[in-house]
mmCIF file of C-alpha atoms and ligand atoms in Angstrom:
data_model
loop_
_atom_site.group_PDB
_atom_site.id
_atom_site.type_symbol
_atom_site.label_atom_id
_atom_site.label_comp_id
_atom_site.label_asym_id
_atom_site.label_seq_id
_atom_site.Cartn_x
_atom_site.Cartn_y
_atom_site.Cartn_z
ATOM 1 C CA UNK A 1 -3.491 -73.044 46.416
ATOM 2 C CA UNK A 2 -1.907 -70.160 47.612
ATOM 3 C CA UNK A 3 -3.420 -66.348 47.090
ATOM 4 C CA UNK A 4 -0.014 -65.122 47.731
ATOM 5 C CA UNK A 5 1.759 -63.908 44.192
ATOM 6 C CA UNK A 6 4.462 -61.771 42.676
ATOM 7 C CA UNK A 7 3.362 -58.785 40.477
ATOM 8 C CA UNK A 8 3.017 -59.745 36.710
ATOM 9 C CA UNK A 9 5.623 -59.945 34.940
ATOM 10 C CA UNK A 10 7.604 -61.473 37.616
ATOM 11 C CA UNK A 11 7.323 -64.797 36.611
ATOM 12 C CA UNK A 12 8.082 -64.557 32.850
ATOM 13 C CA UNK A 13 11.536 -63.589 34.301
ATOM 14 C CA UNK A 14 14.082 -66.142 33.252
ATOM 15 C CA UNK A 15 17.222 -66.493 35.459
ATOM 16 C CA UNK A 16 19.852 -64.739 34.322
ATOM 17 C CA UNK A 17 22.828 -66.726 33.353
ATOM 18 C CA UNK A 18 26.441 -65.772 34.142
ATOM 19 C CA UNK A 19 29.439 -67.003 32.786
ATOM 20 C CA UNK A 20 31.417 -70.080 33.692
ATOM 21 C CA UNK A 21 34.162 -70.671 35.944
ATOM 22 C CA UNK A 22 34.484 -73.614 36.386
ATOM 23 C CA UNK A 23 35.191 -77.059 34.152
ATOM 24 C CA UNK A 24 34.431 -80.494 36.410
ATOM 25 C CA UNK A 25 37.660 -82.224 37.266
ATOM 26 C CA UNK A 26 39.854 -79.347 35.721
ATOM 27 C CA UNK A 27 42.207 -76.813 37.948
ATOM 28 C CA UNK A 28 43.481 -73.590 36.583
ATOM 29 C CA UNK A 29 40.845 -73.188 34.489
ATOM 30 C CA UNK A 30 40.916 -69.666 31.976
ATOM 31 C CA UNK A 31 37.908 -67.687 32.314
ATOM 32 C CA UNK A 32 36.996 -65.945 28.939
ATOM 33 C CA UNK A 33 33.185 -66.390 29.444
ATOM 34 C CA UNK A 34 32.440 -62.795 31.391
ATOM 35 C CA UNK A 35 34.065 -60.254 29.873
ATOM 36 C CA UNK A 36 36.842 -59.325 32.568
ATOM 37 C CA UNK A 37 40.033 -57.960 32.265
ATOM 38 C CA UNK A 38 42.573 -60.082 32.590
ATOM 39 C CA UNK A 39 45.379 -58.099 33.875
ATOM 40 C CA UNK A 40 42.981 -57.194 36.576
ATOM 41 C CA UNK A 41 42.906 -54.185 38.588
ATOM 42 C CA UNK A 42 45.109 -51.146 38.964
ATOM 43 C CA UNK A 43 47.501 -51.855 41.982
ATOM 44 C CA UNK A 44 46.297 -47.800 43.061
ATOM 45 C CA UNK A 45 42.699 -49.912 43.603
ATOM 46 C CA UNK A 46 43.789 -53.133 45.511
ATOM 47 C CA UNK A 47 45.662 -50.907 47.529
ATOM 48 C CA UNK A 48 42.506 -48.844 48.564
ATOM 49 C CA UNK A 49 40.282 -51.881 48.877
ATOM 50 C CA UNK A 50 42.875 -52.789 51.173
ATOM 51 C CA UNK A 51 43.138 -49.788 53.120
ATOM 52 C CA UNK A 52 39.449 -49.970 53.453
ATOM 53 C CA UNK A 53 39.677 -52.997 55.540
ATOM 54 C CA UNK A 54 39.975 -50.755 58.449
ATOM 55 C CA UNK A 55 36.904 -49.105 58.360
ATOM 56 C CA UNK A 56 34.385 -52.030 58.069
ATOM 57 C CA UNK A 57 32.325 -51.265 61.141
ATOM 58 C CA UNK A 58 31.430 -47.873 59.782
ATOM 59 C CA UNK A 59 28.436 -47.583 56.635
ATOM 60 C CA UNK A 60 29.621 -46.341 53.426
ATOM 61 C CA UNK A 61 28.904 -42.298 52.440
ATOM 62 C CA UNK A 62 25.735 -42.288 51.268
ATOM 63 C CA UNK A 63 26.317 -39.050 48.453
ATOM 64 C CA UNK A 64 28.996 -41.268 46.897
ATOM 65 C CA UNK A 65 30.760 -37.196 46.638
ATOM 66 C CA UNK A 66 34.142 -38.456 46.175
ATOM 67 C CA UNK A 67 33.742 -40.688 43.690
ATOM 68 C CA UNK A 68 31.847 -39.456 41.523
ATOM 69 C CA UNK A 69 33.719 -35.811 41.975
ATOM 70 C CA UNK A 70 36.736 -38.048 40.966
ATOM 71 C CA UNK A 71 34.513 -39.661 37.694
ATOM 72 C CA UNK A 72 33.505 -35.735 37.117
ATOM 73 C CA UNK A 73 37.215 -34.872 36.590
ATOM 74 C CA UNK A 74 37.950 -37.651 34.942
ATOM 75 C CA UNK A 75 36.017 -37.443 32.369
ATOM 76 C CA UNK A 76 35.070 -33.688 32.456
ATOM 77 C CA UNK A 77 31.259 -34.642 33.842
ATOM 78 C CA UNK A 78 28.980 -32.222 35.879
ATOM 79 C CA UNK A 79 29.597 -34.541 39.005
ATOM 80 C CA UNK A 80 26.141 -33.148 40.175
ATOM 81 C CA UNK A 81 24.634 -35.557 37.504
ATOM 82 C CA UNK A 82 25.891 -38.671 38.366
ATOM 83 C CA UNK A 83 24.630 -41.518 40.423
ATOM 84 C CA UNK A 84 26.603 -44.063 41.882
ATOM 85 C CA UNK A 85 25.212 -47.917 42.158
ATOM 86 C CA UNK A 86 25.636 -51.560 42.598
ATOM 87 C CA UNK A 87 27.016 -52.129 39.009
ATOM 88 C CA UNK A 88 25.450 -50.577 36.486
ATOM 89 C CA UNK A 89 23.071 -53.130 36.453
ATOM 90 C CA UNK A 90 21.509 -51.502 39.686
ATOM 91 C CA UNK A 91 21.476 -48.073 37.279
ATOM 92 C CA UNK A 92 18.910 -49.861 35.089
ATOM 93 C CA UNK A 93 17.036 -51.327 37.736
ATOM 94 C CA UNK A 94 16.093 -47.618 39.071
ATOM 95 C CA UNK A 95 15.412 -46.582 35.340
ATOM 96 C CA UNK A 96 12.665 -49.372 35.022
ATOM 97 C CA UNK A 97 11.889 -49.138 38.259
ATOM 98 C CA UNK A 98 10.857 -45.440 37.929
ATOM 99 C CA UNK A 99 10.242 -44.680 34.538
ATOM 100 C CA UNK A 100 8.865 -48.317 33.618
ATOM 101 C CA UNK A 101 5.678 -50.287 34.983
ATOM 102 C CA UNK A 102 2.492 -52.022 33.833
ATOM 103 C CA UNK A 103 1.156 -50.925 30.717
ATOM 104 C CA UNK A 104 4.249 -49.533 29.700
ATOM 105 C CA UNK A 105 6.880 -51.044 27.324
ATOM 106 C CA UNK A 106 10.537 -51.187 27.338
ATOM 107 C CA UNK A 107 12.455 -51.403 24.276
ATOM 108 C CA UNK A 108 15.988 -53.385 23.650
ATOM 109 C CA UNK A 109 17.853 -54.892 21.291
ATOM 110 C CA UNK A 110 17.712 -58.496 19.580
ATOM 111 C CA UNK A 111 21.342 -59.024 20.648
ATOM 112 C CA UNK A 112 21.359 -57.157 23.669
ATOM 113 C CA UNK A 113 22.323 -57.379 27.014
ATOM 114 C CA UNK A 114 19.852 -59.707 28.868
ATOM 115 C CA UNK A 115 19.155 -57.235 31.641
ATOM 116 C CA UNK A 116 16.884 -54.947 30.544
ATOM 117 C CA UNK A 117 14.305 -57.117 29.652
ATOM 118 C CA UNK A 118 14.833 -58.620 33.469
ATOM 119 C CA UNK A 119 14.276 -55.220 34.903
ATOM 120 C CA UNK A 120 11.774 -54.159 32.298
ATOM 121 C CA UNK A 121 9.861 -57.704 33.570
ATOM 122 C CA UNK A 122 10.500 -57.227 37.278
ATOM 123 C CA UNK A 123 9.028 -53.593 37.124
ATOM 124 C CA UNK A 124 5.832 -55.233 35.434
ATOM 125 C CA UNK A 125 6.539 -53.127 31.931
ATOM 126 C CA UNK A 126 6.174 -55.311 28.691
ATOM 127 C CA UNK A 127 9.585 -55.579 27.341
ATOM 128 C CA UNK A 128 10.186 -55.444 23.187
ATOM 129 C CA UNK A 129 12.499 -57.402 21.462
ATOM 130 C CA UNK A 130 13.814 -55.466 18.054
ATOM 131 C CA UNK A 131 16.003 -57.045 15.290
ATOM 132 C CA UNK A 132 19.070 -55.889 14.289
ATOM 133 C CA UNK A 133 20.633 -55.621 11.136
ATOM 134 C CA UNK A 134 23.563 -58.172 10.654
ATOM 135 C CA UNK A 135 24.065 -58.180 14.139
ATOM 136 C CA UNK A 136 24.580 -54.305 14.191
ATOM 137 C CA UNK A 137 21.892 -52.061 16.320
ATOM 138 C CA UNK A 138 19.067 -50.802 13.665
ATOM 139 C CA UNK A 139 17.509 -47.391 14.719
ATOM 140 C CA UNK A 140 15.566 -47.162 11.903
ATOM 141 C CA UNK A 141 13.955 -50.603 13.489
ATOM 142 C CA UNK A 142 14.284 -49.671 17.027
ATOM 143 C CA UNK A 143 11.957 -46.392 15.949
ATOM 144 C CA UNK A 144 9.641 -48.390 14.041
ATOM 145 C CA UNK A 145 8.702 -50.380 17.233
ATOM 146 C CA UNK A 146 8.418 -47.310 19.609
ATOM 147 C CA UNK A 147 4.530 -46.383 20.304
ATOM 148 C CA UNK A 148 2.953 -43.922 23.176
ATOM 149 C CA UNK A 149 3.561 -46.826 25.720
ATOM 150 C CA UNK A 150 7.332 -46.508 25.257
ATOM 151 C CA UNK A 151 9.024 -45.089 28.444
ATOM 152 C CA UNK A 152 12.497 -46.750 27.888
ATOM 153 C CA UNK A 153 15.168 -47.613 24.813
ATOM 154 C CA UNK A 154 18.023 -49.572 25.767
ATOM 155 C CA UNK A 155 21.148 -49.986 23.575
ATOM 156 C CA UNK A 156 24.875 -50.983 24.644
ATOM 157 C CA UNK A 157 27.668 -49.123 22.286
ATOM 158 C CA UNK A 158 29.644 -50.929 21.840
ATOM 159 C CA UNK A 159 26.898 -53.681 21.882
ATOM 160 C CA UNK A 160 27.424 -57.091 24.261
ATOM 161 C CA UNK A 161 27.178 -60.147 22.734
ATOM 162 C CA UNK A 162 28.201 -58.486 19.285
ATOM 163 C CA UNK A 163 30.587 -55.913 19.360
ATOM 164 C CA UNK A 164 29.767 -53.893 17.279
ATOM 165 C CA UNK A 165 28.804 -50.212 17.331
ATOM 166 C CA UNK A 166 27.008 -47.407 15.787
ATOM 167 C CA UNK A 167 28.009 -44.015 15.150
ATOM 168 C CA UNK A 168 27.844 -40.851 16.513
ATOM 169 C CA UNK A 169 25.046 -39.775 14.434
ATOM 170 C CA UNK A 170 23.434 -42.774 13.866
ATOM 171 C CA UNK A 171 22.964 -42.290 17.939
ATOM 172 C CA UNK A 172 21.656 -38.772 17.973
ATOM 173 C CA UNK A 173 18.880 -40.026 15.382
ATOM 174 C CA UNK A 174 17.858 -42.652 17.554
ATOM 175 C CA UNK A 175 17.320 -39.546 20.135
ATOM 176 C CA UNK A 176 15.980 -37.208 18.082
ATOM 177 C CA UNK A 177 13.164 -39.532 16.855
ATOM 178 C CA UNK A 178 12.007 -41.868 20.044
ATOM 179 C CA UNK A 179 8.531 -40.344 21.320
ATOM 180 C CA UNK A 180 8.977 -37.610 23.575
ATOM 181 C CA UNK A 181 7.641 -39.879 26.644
ATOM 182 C CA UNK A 182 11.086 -41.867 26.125
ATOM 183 C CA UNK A 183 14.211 -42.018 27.402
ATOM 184 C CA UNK A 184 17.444 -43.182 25.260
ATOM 185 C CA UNK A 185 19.696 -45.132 27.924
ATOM 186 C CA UNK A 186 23.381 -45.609 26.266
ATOM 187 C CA UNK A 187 25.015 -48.522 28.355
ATOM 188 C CA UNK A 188 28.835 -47.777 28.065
ATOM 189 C CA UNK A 189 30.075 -50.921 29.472
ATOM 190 C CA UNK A 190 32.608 -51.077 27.125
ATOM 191 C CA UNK A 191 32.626 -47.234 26.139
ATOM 192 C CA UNK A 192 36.287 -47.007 27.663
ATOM 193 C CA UNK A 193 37.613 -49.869 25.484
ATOM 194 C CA UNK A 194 37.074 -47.436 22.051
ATOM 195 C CA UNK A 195 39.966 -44.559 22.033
ATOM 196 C CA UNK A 196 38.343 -41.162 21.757
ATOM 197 C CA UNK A 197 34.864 -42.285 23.017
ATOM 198 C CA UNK A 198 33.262 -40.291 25.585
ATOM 199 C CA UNK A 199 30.102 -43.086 26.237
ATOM 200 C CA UNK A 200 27.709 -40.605 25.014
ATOM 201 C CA UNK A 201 28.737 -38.195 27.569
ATOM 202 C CA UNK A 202 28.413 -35.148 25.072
ATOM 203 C CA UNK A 203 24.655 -35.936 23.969
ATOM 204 C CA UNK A 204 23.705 -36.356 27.647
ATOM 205 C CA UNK A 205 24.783 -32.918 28.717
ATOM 206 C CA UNK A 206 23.187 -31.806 24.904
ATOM 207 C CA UNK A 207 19.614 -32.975 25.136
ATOM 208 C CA UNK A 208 17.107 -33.606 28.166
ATOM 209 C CA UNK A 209 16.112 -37.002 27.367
ATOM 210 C CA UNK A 210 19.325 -39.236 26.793
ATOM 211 C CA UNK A 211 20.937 -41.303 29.907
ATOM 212 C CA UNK A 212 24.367 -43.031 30.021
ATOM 213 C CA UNK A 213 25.807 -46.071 32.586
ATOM 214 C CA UNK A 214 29.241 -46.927 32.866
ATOM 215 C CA UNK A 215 30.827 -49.645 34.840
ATOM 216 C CA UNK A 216 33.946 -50.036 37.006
ATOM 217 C CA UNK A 217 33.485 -54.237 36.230
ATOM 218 C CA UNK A 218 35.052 -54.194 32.520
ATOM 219 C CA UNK A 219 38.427 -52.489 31.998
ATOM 220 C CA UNK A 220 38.685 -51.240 35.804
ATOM 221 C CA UNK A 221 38.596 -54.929 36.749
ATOM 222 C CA UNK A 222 36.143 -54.610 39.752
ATOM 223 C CA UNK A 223 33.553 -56.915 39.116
ATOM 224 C CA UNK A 224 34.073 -58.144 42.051
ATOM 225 C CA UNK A 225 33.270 -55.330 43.997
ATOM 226 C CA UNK A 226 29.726 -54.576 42.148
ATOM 227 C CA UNK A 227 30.358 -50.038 41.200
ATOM 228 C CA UNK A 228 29.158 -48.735 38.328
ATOM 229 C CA UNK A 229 27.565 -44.949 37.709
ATOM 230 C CA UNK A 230 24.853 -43.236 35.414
ATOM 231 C CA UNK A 231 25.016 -40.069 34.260
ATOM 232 C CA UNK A 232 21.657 -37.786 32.868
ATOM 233 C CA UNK A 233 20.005 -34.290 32.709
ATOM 234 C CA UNK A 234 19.001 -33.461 36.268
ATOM 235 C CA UNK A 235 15.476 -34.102 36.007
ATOM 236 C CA UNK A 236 16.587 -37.563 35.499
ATOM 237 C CA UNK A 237 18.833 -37.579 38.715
ATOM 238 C CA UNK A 238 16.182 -35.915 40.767
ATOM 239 C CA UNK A 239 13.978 -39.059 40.004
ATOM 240 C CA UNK A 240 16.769 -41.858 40.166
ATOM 241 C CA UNK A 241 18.543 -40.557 43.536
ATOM 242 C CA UNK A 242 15.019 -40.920 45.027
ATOM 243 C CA UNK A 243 14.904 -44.477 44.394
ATOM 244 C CA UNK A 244 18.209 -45.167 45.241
ATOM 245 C CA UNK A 245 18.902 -46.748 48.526
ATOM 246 C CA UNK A 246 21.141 -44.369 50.824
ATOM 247 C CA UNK A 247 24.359 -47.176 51.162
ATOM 248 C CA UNK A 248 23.919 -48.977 47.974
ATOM 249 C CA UNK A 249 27.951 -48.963 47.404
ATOM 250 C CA UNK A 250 30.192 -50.423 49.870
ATOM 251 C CA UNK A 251 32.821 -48.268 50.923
ATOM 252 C CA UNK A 252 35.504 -50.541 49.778
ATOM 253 C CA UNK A 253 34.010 -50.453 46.726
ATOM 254 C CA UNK A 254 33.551 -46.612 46.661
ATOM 255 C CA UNK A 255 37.622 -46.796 47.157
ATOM 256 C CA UNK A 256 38.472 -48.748 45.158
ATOM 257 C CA UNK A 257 36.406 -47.228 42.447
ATOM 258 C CA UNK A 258 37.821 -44.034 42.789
ATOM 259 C CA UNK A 259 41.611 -44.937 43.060
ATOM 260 C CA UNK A 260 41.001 -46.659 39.192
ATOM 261 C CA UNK A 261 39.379 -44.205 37.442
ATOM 262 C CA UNK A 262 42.275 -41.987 38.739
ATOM 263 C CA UNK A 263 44.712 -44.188 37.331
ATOM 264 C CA UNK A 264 44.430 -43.061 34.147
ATOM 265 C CA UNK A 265 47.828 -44.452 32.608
ATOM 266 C CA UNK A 266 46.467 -48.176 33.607
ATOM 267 C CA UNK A 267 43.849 -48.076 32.057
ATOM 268 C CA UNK A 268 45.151 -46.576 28.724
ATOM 269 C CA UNK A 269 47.890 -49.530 29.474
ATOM 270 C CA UNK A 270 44.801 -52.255 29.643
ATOM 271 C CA UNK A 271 42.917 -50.574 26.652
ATOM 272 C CA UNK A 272 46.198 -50.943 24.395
ATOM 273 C CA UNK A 273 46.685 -54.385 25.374
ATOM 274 C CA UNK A 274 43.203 -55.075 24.996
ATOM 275 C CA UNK A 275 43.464 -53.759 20.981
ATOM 276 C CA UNK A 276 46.625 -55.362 20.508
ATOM 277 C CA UNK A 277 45.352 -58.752 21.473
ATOM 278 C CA UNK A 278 41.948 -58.678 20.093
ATOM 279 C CA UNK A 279 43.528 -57.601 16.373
ATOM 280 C CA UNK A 280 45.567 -61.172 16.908
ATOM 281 C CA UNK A 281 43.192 -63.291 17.977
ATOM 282 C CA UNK A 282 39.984 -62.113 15.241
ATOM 283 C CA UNK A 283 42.848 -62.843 12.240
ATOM 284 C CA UNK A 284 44.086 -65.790 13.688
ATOM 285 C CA UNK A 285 40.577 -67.288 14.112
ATOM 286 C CA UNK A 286 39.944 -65.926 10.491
ATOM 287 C CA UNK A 287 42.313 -67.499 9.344
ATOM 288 C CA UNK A 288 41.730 -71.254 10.642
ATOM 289 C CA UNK A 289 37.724 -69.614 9.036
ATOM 290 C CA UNK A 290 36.140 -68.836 12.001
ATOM 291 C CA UNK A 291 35.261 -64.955 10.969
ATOM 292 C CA UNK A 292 33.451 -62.643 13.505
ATOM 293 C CA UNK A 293 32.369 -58.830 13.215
ATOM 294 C CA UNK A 294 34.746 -56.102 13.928
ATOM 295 C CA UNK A 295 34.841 -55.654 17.621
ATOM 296 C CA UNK A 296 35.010 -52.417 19.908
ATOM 297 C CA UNK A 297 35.292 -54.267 22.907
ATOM 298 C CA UNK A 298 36.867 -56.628 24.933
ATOM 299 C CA UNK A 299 35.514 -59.706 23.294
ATOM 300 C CA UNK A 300 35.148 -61.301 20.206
ATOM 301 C CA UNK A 301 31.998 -63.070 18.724
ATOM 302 C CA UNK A 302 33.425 -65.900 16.745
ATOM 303 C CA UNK A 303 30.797 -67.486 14.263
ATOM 304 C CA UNK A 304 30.889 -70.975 13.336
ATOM 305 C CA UNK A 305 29.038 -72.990 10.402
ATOM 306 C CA UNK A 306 26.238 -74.347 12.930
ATOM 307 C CA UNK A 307 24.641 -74.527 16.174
ATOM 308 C CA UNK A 308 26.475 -77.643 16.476
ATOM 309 C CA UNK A 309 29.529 -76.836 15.342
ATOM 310 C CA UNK A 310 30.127 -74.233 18.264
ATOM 311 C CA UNK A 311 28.724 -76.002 20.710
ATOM 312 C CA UNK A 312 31.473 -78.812 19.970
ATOM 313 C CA UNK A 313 33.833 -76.011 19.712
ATOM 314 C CA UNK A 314 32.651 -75.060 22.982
ATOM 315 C CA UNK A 315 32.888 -78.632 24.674
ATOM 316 C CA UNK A 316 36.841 -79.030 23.164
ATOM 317 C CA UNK A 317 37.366 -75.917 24.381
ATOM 318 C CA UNK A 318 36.207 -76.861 28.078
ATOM 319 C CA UNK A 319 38.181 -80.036 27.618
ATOM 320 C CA UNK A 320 41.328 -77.607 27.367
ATOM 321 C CA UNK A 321 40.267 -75.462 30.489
ATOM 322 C CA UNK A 322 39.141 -72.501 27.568
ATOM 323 C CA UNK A 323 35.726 -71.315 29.642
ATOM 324 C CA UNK A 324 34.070 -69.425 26.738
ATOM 325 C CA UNK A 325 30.391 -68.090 26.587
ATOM 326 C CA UNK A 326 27.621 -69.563 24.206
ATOM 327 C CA UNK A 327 25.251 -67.123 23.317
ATOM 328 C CA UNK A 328 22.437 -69.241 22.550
ATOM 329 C CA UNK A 329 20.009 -67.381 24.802
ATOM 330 C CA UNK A 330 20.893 -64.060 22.834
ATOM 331 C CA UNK A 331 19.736 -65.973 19.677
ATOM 332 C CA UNK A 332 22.974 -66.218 18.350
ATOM 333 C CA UNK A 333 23.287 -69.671 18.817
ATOM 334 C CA UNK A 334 25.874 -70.565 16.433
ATOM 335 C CA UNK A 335 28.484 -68.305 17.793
ATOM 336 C CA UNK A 336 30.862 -68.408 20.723
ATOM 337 C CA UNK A 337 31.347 -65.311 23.058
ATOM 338 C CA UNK A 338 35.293 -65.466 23.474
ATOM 339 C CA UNK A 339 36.520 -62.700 25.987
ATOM 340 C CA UNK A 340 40.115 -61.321 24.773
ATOM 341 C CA UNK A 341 42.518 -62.858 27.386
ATOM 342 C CA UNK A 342 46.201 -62.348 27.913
ATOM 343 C CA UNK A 343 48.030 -63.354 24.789
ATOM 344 C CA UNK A 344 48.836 -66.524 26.364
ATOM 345 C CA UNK A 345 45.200 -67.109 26.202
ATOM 346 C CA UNK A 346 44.187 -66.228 23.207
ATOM 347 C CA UNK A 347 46.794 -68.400 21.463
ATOM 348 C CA UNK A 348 45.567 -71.419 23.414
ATOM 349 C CA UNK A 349 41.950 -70.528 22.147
ATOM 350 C CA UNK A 350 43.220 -70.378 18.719
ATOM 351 C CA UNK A 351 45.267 -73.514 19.255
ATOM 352 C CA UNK A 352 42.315 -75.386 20.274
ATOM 353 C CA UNK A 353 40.470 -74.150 18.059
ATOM 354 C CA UNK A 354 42.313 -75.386 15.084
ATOM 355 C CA UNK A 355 42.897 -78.889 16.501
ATOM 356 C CA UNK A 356 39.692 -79.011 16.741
ATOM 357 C CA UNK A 357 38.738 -78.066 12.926
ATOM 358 C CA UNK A 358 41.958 -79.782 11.386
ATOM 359 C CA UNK A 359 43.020 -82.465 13.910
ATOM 360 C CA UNK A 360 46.345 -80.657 13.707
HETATM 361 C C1 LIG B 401 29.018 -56.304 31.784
HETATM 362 C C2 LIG B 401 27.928 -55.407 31.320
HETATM 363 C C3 LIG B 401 27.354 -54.480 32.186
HETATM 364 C C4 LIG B 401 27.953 -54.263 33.536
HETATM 365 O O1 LIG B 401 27.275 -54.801 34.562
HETATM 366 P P1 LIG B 401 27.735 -54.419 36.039
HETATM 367 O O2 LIG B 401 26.449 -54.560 36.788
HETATM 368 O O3 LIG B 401 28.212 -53.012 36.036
HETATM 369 O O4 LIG B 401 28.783 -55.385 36.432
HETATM 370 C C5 LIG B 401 26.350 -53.659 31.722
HETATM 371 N N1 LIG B 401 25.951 -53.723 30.435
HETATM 372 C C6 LIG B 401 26.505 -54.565 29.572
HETATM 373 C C7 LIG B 401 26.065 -54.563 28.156
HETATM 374 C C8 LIG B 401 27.501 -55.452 29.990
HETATM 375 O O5 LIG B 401 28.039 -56.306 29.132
#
């Protein structure tokens, strides 16, 4: 027996599961099971990743100023409040990490995004699971299940695995009303996928406890390089910048970063394609009677009759070299996760998909 041991919490962590990319025996596989875009980057980015090869002996700024002065413009932010990190999954790492810790609870979504109960667990906070209405974000629920140990309140709008969304003012009355200990954090993942939609951007710079985080790994096509960027009331950043590690972004990354968010016309290009292709593939599945929620994203959730049904969905669709994602550990276990392709793909999904229910 060893004395040596993790802080609590630690433990209770299960590991978190990405998508697939692979299919045994298969080649040329189609990934739909993450969420990426499938046109990929801007060529403006690969070109400064590239460029960026020269440099690799030298460490990365450490202020991140000319990125996030190029988010700033872009989006007409007080670059002073933004923070720059490893995906925006590193963003809510420092939020637990600082704001969350034993005794303390963190509050998410049934459907959502399986990382803040990690980081709510790995900062030794007790993390709490609310329902949702229909698969739609509840604040009357969420504020129902906040107490004085509340220090966080996650919720993704447009909401990953479900795709749907609340409004406007359905958000500000989720901020109005959490206890005044508590800080609302808006993941925008998808934020740039819904025309018009500033991520929340507008009640950040309105009230003193709200917190957004964006990410260059959905339409920007950068997963791969791991940048994504928070954005609060400066007594927020004062806290989060001293947590952050001084060359948490790679330079490339930092480059790369900067030269999409600059190339605006791409990504209203990859947003258009996005809506055009997800519009086909919903009716087509509704059609064949696989129905799913209005999306605001870059994915569908397609529900089928059973647990068993999609996962046989799922294996046909594997059989085909369709990677999809099962969403059994966001208790939505009948459903399949289908990321909107190119329209090549998505007509191969549906394809499949009706074999599969009709043999023809
Ligand atoms: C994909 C995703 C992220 C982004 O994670 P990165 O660390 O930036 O790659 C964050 N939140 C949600 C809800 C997501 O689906």
């Amino acid at each position: 027996m060893t004395m040596i041991s993790p802080q609590p919490g630690i433990m209770d962590i299960k590991l978190y599961q990405g998508g697939a990319s692979h299919v045994a025996g298969l080649e040329n596989v189609v990934k739909l099971s993450s969420n990426e875009n499938p046109l990929g980057p801007s060529d403006a980015a690969k070109e400064a990743f590239r460029r960026a090869s020269h440099d690799l002996h030298r460490y990365p700024s450490s202020d991140h100023s000319r990125l996030r002065a190029a988010i700033g413009e872009v989006w007409g932010l007080d670059a002073d409040r933004i923070i720059c990190g490893a995906g925006s999954d590193e963003i809510i790492t420092f939020l637990c990490q600082a704001y969350a810790g034993p005794g303390t609870e963190v509050v998410h979504t049934e459907h959502g995004f399986g990382m803040y109960k990690i980081s709510a667990l790995a900062a030794s906070a007790t993390p709490v699971e609310v329902p949702e209405r229909e698969r739609v974000t509840d604040v009357d629920a969420i504020l129902a299940a906040c107490t004085d140990k509340t220090r966080l309140v996650f919720i993704a709008n447009p909401n990953n695995p479900t795709g749907t969304m609340i409004s406007e003012g359905e958000v500000l009355r989720l901020a109005e009303g959490i206890p005044d200990a508590a800080l609302l954090v808006l993941d925008g993942a998808y934020a740039e996928y819904v025309e018009g939609y500033d991520g929340g951007a507008a009640l950040v710079d309105a009230r003193q406890n709200v917190v957004m985080t964006r990410t260059f790994s959905k339409i920007y096509g950068l997963g791969g390089l791991r940048v994504g960027w928070g954005y609060g009331p400066q007594h927020v950043l004062d806290v989060l910048n001293r947590v952050r590690g001084p060359f948490n972004v790679s330079q490339a990354g930092l480059n790369a970063a900067e030269a999409a968010i600059r190339d605006t016309s791409y990504t209203d290009h990859c947003r258009r394609e996005n809506a055009r292709c997800r519009t086909w593939l919903a009716d087509a599945l509704a059609e064949i009677g696989v129905p799913s929620d209005v999306s605001c994203a870059n994915f569908v959730l397609a529900r089928f009759a059973s647990e068993d049904e999609a996962m046989a969905v799922n294996a046909h669709l594997n059989t085909q070299g369709l990677l999809v994602r099962p969403v059994g550990s966001y208790k939505l276990p009948h459903c399949l996760r289908i990321t909107v392709g190119d329209e090549a793909s998505c007509r191969r999904v549906v394809t499949a998909v009706r074999i599969f229910k009709n043999g023809s």
